[in-house]
PDB file of C-alpha atoms in Angstrom:
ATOM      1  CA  UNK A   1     109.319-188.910  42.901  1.00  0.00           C
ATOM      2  CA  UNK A   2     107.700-192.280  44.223  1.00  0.00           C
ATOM      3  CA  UNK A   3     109.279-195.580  43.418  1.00  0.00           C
ATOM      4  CA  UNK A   4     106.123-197.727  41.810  1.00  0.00           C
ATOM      5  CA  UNK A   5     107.440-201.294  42.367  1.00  0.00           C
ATOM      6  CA  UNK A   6     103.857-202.876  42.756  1.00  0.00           C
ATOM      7  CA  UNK A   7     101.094-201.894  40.423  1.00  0.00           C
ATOM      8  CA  UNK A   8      97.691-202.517  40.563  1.00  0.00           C
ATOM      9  CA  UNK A   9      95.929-203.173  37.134  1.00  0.00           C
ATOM     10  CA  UNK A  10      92.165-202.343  36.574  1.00  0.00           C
ATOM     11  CA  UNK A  11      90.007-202.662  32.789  1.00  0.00           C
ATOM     12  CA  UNK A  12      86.807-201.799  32.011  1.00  0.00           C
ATOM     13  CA  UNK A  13      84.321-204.827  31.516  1.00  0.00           C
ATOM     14  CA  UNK A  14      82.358-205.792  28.158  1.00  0.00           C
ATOM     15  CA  UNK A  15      85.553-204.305  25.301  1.00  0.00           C
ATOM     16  CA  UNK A  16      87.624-206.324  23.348  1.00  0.00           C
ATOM     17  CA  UNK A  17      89.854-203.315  23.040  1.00  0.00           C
ATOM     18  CA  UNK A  18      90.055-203.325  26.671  1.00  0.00           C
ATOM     19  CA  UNK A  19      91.384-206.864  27.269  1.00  0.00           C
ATOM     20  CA  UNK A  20      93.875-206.401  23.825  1.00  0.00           C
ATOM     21  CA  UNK A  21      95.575-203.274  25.961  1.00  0.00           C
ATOM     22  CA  UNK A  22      95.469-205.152  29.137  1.00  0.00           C
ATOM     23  CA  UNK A  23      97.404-208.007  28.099  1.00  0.00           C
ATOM     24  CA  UNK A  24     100.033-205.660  26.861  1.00  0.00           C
ATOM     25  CA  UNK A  25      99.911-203.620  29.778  1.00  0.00           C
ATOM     26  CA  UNK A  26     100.707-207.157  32.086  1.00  0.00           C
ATOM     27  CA  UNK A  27     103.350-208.501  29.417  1.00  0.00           C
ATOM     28  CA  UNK A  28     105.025-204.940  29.541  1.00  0.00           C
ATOM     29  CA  UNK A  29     105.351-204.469  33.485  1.00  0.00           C
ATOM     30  CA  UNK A  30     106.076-208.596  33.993  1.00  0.00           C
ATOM     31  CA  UNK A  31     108.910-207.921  31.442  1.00  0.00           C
ATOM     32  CA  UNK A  32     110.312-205.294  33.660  1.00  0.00           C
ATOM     33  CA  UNK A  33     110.196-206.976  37.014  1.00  0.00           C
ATOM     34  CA  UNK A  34     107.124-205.121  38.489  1.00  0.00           C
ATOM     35  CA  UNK A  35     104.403-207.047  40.512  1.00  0.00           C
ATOM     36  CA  UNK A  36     101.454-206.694  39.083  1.00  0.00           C
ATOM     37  CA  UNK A  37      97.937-207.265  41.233  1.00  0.00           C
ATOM     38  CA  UNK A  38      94.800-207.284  38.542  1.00  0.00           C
ATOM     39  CA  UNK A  39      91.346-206.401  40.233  1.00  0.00           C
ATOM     40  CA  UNK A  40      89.418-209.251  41.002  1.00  0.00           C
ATOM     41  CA  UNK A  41      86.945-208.631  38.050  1.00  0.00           C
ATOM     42  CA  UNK A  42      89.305-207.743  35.777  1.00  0.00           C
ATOM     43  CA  UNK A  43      90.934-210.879  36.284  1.00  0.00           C
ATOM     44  CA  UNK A  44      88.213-212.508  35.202  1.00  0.00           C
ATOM     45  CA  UNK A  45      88.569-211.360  31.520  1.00  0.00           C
ATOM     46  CA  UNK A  46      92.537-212.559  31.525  1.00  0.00           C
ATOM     47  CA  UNK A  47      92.183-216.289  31.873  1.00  0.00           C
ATOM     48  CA  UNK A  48      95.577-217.739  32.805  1.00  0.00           C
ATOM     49  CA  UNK A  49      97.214-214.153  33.846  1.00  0.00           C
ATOM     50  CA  UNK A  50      98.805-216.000  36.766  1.00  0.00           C
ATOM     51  CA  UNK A  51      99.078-212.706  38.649  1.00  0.00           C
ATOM     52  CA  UNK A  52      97.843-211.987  42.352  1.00  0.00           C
ATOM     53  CA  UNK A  53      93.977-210.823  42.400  1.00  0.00           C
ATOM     54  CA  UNK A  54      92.545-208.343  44.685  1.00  0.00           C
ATOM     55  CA  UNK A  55      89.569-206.063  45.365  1.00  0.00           C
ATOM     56  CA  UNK A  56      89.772-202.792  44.511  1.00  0.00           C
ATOM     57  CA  UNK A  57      90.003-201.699  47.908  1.00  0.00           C
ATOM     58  CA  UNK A  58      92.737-204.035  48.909  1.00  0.00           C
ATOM     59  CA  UNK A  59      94.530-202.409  46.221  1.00  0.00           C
ATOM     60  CA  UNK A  60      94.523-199.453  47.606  1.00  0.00           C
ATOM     61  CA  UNK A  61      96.483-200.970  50.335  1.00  0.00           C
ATOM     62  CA  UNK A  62      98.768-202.999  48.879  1.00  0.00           C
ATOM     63  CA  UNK A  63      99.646-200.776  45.677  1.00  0.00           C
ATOM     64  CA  UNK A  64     102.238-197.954  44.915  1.00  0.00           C
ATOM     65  CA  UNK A  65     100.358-197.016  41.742  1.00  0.00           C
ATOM     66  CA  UNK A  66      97.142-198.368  40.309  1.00  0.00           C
ATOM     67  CA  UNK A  67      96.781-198.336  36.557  1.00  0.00           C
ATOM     68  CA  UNK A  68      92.950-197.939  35.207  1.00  0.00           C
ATOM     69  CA  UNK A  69      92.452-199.159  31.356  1.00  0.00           C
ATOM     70  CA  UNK A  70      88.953-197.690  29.940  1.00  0.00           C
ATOM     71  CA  UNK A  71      87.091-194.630  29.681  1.00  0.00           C
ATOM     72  CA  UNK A  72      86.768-191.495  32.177  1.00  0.00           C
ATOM     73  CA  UNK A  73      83.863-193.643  33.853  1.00  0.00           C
ATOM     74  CA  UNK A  74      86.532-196.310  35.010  1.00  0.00           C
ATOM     75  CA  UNK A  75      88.412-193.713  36.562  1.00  0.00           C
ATOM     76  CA  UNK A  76      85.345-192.645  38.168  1.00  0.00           C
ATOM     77  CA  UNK A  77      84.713-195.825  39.799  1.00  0.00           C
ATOM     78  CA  UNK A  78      88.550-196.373  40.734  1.00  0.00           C
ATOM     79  CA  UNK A  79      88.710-192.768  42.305  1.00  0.00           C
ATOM     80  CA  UNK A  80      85.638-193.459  44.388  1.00  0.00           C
ATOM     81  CA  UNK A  81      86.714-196.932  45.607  1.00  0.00           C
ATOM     82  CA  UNK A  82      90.381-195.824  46.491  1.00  0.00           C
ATOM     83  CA  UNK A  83      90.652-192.264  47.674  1.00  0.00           C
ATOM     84  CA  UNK A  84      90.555-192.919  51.141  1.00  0.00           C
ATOM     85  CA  UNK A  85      93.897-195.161  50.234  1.00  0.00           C
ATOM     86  CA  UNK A  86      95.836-191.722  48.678  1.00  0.00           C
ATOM     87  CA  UNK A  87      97.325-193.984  46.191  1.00  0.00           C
ATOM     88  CA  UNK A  88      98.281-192.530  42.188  1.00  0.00           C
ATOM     89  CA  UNK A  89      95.890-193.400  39.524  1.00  0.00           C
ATOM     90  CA  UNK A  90      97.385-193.550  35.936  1.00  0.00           C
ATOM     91  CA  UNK A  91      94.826-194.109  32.903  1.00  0.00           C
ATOM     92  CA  UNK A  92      95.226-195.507  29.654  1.00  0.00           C
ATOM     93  CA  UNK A  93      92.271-194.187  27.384  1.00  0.00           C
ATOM     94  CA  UNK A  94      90.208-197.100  26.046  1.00  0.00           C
ATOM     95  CA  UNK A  95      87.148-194.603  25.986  1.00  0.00           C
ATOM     96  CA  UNK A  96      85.572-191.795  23.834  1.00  0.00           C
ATOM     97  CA  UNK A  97      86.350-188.088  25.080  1.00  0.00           C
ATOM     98  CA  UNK A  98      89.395-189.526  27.642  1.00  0.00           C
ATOM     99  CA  UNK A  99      89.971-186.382  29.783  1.00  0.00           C
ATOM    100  CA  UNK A 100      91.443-188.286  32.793  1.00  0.00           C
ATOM    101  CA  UNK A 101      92.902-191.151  31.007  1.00  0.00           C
ATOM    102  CA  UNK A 102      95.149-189.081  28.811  1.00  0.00           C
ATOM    103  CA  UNK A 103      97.644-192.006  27.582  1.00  0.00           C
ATOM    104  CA  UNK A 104      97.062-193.256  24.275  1.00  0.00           C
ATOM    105  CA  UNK A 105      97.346-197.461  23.748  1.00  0.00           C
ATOM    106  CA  UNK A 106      99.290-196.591  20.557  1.00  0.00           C
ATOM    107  CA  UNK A 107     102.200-195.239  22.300  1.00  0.00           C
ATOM    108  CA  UNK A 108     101.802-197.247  25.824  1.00  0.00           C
ATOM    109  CA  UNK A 109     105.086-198.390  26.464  1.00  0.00           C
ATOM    110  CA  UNK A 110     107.117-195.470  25.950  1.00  0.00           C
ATOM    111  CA  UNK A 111     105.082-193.372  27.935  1.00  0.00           C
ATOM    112  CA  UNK A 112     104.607-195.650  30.752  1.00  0.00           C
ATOM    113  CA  UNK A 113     108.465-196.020  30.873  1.00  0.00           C
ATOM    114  CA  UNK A 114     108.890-192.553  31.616  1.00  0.00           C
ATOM    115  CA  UNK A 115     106.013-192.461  33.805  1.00  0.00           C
ATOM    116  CA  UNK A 116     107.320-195.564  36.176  1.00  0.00           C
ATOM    117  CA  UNK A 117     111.104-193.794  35.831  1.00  0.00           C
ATOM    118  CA  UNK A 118     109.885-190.924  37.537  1.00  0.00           C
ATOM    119  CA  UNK A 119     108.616-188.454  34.593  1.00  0.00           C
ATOM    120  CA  UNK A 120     105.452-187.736  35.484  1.00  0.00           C
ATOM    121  CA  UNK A 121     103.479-184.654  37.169  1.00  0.00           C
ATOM    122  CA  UNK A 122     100.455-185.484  40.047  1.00  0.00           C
ATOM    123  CA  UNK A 123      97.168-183.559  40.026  1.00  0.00           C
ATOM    124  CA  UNK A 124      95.070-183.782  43.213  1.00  0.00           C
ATOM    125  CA  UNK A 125      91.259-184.090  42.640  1.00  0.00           C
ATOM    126  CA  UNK A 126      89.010-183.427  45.229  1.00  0.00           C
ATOM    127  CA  UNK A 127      85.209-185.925  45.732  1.00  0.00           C
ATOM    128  CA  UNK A 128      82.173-185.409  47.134  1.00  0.00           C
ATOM    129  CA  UNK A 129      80.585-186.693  49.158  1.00  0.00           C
ATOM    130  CA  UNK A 130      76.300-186.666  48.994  1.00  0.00           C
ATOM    131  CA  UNK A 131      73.768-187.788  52.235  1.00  0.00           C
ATOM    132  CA  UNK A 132      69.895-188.431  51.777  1.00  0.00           C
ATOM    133  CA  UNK A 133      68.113-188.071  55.262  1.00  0.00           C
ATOM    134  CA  UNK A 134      64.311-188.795  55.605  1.00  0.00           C
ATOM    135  CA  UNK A 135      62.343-187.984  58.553  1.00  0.00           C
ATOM    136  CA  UNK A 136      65.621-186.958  60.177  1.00  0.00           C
ATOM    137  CA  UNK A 137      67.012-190.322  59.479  1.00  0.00           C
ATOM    138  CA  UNK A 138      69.991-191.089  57.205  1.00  0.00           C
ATOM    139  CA  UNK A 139      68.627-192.638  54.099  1.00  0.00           C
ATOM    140  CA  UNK A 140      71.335-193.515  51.596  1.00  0.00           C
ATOM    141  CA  UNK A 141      74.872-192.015  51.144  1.00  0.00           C
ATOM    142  CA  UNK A 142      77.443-191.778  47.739  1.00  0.00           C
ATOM    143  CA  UNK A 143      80.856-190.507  47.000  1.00  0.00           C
ATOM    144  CA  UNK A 144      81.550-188.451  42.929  1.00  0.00           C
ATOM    145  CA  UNK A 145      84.452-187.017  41.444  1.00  0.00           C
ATOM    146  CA  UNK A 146      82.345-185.459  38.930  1.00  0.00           C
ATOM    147  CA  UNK A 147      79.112-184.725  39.875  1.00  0.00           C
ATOM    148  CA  UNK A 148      76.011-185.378  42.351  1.00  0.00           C
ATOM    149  CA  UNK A 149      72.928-184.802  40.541  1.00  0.00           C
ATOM    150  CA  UNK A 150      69.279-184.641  41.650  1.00  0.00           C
ATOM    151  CA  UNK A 151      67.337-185.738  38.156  1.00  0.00           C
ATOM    152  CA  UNK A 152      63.476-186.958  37.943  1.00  0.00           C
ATOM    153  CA  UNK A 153      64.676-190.632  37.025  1.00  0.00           C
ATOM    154  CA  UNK A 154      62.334-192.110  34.706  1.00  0.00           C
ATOM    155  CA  UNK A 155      59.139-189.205  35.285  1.00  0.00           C
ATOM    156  CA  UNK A 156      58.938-186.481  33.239  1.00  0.00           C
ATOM    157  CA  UNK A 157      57.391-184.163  35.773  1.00  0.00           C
ATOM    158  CA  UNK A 158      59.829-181.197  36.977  1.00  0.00           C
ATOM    159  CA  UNK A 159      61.310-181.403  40.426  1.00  0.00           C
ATOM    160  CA  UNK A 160      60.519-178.778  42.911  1.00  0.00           C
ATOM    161  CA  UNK A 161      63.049-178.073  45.752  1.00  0.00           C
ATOM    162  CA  UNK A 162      65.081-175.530  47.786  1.00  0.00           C
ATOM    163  CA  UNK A 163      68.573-174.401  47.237  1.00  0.00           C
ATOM    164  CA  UNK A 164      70.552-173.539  50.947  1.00  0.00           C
ATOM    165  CA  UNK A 165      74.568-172.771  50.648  1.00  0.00           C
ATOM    166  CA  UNK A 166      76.048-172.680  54.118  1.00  0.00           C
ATOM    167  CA  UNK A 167      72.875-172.217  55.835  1.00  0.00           C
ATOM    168  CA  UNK A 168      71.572-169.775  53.556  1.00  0.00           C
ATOM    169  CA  UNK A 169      68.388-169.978  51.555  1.00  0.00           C
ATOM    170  CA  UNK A 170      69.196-169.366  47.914  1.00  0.00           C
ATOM    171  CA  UNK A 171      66.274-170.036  45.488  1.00  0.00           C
ATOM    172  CA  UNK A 172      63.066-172.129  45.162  1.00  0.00           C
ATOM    173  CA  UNK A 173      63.054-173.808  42.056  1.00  0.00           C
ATOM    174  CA  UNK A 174      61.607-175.854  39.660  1.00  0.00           C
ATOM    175  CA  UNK A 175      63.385-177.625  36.804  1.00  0.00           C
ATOM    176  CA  UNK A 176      64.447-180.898  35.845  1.00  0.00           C
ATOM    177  CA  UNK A 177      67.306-180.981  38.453  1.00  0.00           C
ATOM    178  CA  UNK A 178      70.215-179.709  39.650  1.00  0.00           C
ATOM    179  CA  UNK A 179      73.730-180.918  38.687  1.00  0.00           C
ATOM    180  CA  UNK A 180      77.040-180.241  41.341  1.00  0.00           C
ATOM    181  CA  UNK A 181      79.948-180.805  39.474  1.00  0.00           C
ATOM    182  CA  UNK A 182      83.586-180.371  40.910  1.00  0.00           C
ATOM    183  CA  UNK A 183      86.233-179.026  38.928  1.00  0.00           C
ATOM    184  CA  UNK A 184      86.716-182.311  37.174  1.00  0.00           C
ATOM    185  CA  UNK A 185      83.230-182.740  36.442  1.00  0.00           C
ATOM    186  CA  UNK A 186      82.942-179.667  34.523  1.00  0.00           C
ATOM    187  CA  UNK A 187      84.011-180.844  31.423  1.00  0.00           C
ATOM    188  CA  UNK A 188      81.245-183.548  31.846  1.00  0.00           C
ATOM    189  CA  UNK A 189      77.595-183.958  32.490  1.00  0.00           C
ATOM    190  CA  UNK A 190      77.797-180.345  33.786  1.00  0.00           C
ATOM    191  CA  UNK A 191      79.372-178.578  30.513  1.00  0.00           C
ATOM    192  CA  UNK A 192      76.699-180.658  28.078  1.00  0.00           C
ATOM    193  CA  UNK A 193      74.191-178.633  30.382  1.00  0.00           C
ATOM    194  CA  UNK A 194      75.457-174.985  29.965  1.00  0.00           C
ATOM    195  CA  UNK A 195      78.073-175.136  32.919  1.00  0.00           C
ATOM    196  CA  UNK A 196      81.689-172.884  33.043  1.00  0.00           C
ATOM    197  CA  UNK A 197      84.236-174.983  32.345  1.00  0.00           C
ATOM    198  CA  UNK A 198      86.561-174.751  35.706  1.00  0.00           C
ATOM    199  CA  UNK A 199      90.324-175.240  35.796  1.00  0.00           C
ATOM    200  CA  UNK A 200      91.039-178.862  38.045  1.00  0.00           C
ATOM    201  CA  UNK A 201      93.408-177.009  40.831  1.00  0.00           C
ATOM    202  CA  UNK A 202      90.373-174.229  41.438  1.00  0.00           C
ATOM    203  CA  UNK A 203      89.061-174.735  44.978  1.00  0.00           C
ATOM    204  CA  UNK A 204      85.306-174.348  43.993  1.00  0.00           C
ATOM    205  CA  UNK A 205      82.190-176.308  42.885  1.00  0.00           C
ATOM    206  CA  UNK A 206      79.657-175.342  40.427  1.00  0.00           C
ATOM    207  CA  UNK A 207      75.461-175.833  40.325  1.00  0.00           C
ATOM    208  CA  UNK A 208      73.986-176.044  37.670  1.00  0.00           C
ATOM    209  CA  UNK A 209      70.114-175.998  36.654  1.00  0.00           C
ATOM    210  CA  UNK A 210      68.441-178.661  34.458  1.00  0.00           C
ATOM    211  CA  UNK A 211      66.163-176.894  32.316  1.00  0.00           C
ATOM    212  CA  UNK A 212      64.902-174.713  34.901  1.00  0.00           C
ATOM    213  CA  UNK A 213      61.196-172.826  34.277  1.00  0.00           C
ATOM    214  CA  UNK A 214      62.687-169.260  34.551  1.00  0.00           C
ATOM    215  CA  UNK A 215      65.029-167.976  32.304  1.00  0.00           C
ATOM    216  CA  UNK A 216      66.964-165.822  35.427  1.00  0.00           C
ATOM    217  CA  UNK A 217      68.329-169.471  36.543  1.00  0.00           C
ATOM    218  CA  UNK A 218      72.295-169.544  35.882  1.00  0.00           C
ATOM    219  CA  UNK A 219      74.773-171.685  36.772  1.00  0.00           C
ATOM    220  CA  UNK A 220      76.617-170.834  40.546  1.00  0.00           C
ATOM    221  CA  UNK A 221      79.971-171.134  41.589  1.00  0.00           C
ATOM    222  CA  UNK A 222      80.913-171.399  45.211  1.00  0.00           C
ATOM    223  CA  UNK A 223      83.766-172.109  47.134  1.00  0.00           C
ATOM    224  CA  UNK A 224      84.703-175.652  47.443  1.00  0.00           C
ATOM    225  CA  UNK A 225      84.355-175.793  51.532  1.00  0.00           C
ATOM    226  CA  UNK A 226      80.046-174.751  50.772  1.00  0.00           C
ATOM    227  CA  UNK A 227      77.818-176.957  51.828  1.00  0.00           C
ATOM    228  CA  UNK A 228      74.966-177.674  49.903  1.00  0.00           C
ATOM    229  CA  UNK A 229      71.319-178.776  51.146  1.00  0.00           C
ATOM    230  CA  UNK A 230      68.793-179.471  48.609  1.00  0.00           C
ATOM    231  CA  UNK A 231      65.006-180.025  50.499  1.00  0.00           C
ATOM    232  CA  UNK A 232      62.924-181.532  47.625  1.00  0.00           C
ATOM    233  CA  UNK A 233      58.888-180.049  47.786  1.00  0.00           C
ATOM    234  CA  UNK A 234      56.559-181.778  50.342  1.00  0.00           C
ATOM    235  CA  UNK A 235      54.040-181.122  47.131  1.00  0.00           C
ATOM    236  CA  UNK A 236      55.897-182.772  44.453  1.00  0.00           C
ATOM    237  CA  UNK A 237      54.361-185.684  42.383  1.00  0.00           C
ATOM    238  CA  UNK A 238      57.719-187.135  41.579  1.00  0.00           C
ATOM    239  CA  UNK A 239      60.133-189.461  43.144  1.00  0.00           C
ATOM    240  CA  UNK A 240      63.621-188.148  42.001  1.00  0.00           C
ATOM    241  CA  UNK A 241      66.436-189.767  42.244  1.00  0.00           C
ATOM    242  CA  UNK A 242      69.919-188.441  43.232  1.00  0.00           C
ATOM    243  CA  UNK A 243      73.368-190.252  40.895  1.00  0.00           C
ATOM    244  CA  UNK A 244      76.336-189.829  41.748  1.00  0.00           C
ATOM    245  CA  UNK A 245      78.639-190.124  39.272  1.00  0.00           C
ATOM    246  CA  UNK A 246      76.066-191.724  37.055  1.00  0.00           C
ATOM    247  CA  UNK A 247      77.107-194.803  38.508  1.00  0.00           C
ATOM    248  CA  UNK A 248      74.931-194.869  41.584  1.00  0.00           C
ATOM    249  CA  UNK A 249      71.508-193.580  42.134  1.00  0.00           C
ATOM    250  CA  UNK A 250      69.838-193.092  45.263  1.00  0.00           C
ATOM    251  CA  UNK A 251      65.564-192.852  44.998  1.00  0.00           C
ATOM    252  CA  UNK A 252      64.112-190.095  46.638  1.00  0.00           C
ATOM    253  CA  UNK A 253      61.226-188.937  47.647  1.00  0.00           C
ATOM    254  CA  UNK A 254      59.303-185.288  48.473  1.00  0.00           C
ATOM    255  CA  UNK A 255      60.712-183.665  52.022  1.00  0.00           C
ATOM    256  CA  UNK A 256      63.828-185.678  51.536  1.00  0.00           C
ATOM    257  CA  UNK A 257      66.857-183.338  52.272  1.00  0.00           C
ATOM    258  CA  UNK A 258      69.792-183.952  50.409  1.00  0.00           C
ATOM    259  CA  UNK A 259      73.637-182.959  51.908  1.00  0.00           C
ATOM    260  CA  UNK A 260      76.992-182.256  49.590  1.00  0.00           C
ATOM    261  CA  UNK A 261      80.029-180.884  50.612  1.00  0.00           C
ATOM    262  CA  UNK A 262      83.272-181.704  49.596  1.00  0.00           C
ATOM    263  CA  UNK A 263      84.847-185.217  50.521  1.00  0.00           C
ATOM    264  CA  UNK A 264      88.616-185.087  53.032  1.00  0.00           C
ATOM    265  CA  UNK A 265      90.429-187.111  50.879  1.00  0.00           C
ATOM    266  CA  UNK A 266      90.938-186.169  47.553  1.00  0.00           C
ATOM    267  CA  UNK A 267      92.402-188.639  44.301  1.00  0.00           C
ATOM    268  CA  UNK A 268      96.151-188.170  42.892  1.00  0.00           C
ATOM    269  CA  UNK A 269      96.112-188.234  39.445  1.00  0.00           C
ATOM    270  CA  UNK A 270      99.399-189.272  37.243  1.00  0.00           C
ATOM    271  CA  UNK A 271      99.618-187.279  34.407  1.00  0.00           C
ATOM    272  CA  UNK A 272     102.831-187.382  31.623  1.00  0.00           C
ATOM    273  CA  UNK A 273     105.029-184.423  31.579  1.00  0.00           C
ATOM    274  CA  UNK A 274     103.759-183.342  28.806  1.00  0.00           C
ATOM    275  CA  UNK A 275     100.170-182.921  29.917  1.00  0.00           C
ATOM    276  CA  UNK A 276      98.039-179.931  29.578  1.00  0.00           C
ATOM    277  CA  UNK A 277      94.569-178.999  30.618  1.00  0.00           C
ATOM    278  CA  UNK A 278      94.089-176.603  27.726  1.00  0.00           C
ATOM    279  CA  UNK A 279      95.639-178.816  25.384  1.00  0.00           C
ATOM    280  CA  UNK A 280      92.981-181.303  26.387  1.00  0.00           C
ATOM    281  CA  UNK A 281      90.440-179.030  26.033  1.00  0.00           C
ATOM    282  CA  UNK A 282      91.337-177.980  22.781  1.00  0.00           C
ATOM    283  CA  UNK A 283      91.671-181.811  21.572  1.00  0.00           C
ATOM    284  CA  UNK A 284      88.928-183.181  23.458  1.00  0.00           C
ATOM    285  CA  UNK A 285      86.168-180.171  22.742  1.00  0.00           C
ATOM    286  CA  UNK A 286      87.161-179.457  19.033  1.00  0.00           C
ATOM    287  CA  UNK A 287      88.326-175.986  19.954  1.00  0.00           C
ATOM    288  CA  UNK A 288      90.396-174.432  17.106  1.00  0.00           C
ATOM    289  CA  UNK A 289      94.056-174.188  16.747  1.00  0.00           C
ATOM    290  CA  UNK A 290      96.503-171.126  16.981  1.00  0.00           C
ATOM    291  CA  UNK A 291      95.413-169.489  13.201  1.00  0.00           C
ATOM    292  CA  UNK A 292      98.287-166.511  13.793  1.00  0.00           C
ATOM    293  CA  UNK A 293     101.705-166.494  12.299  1.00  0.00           C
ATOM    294  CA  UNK A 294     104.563-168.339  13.569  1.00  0.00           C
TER     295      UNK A 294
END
């Protein structure tokens, strides 16, 4: 197991919750001789830290192990910004559903002992990566770990485009969108619209229609090497817009041709020993407990 000696420190903006856990996060790791580098806007919401500050990218090149406090949606952001880097993310849920920041604030500092002793299992995520072209012409580009999504923005007009995987014409369509969630985005944006919910180590993506106007539309899964080309209608009225992550949004407009395939670098995620995916399902989603005998 890697030796984490200096540990990057992230928080989510705008919580008091978030600031209470990050202060015991830096008192716990200062305490036990690790250097800790806060992100430069996090550092803004710890006056006197006195800690080094850095971007997140320079993190990612300075860091063994970079600890997010927040929600899935800081995660998001972290992953995106520091993939490229390959260094360990570890997140301390300070957010609603929390299925990628699975420690719990109440019991930080035991489990974060174990974790920086060496207790702890890695999952690898894989990204991916979206292109816009118009006219032939790159146009805007974005990175997700959960999904890429082509939505109508603020219209309430349906989209019409044309589905291609690996060169081959699938479907015309016309919905609200199309959402093309990885394995980790799944249990997100995707599952709230009718998606399979897809184990993290599968190799595959999923595409899933928003509110399409046929009721033969269903959800696809394809392998995760596919690459996907969306060409919105020359004849549509709206201006979609393509989010990745529903962090960034790209505007669009009709002929645009939009590009996903998975990303070359994928995330590491640091998980307790004790993790489970269907445990977190179960928790997260409400599913019921084992009713038979023991």
């Amino acid at each position: 197991m890697e030796q984490f000696r200096n540990i990057g420190v992230i928080g989510r903006m705008g919580s008091v919750k978030v600031v209470e856990t990050l202060r015991q996060l830096k008192q716990y790791l200062v305490a036990n001789n690790y250097q800790v580098i806060l992100e430069e806007d996090t550092a803004s919401i710890l006056p006197g830290h006195g800690q080094q500050v850095a971007s997140k990218r320079l993190l990612g090149e300075i860091c063994d192990l970079v600890i997010v406090v927040g929600g899935d949606g800081s995660i998001l952001g972290a992953a995106r910004e520091l993939a490229k880097s390959k260094i360990p993310l570890l997140g301390v849920n300070r957010g609603r559903l929390g299925f990628l920041t699975d420690i719990s604030p109440s019991d930080l500092e035991e489990r974060l002992s174990k974790v920086l002793k060496g207790e702890y299992i890695v999952e690898h995520r894989f990204l991916l990566d979206g292109h816009v072209e118009r006219n032939g012409k790159p146009l805007g580009f974005g990175t997700a770990l959960n999904d890429v999504v082509l939505h109508p923005g603020k219209s309430t007009r349906m989209i019409a485009f044309d589905l291609f995987i690996d060169g081959h014409f699938v479907y015309s369509q016309r919905s609200d969108g199309l959402i093309v969630a990885t394995p980790t985005g799944s249990t997100a944006y995707s599952l709230s619209a009718g998606g399979p919910i897809m184990h993290p180590k599968l190799d595959a993506i999923v595409l899933v229609p928003m509110f399409p106007h046929t009721l033969s539309s269903r959800p696809i899964v394809v392998d995760g090497r596919s690459e996907i080309k969306l060409v919105i209608g020359e004849t549509n009225e709206a201006y979609p817009q393509v989010s990745f992550d529903g962090q960034m949004n790209i505007a669009c407009a009709p002929g645009d041709i939009i590009r996903i395939s998975k990303k070359p670098f994928k995330i590491r995620l640091i998980h307790p020993t004790d993790h489970n995916f269907y445990a977190t399902c179960r928790d997260k989603l409400g599913w019921a407990s084992n009713t038979t005998a023991s």
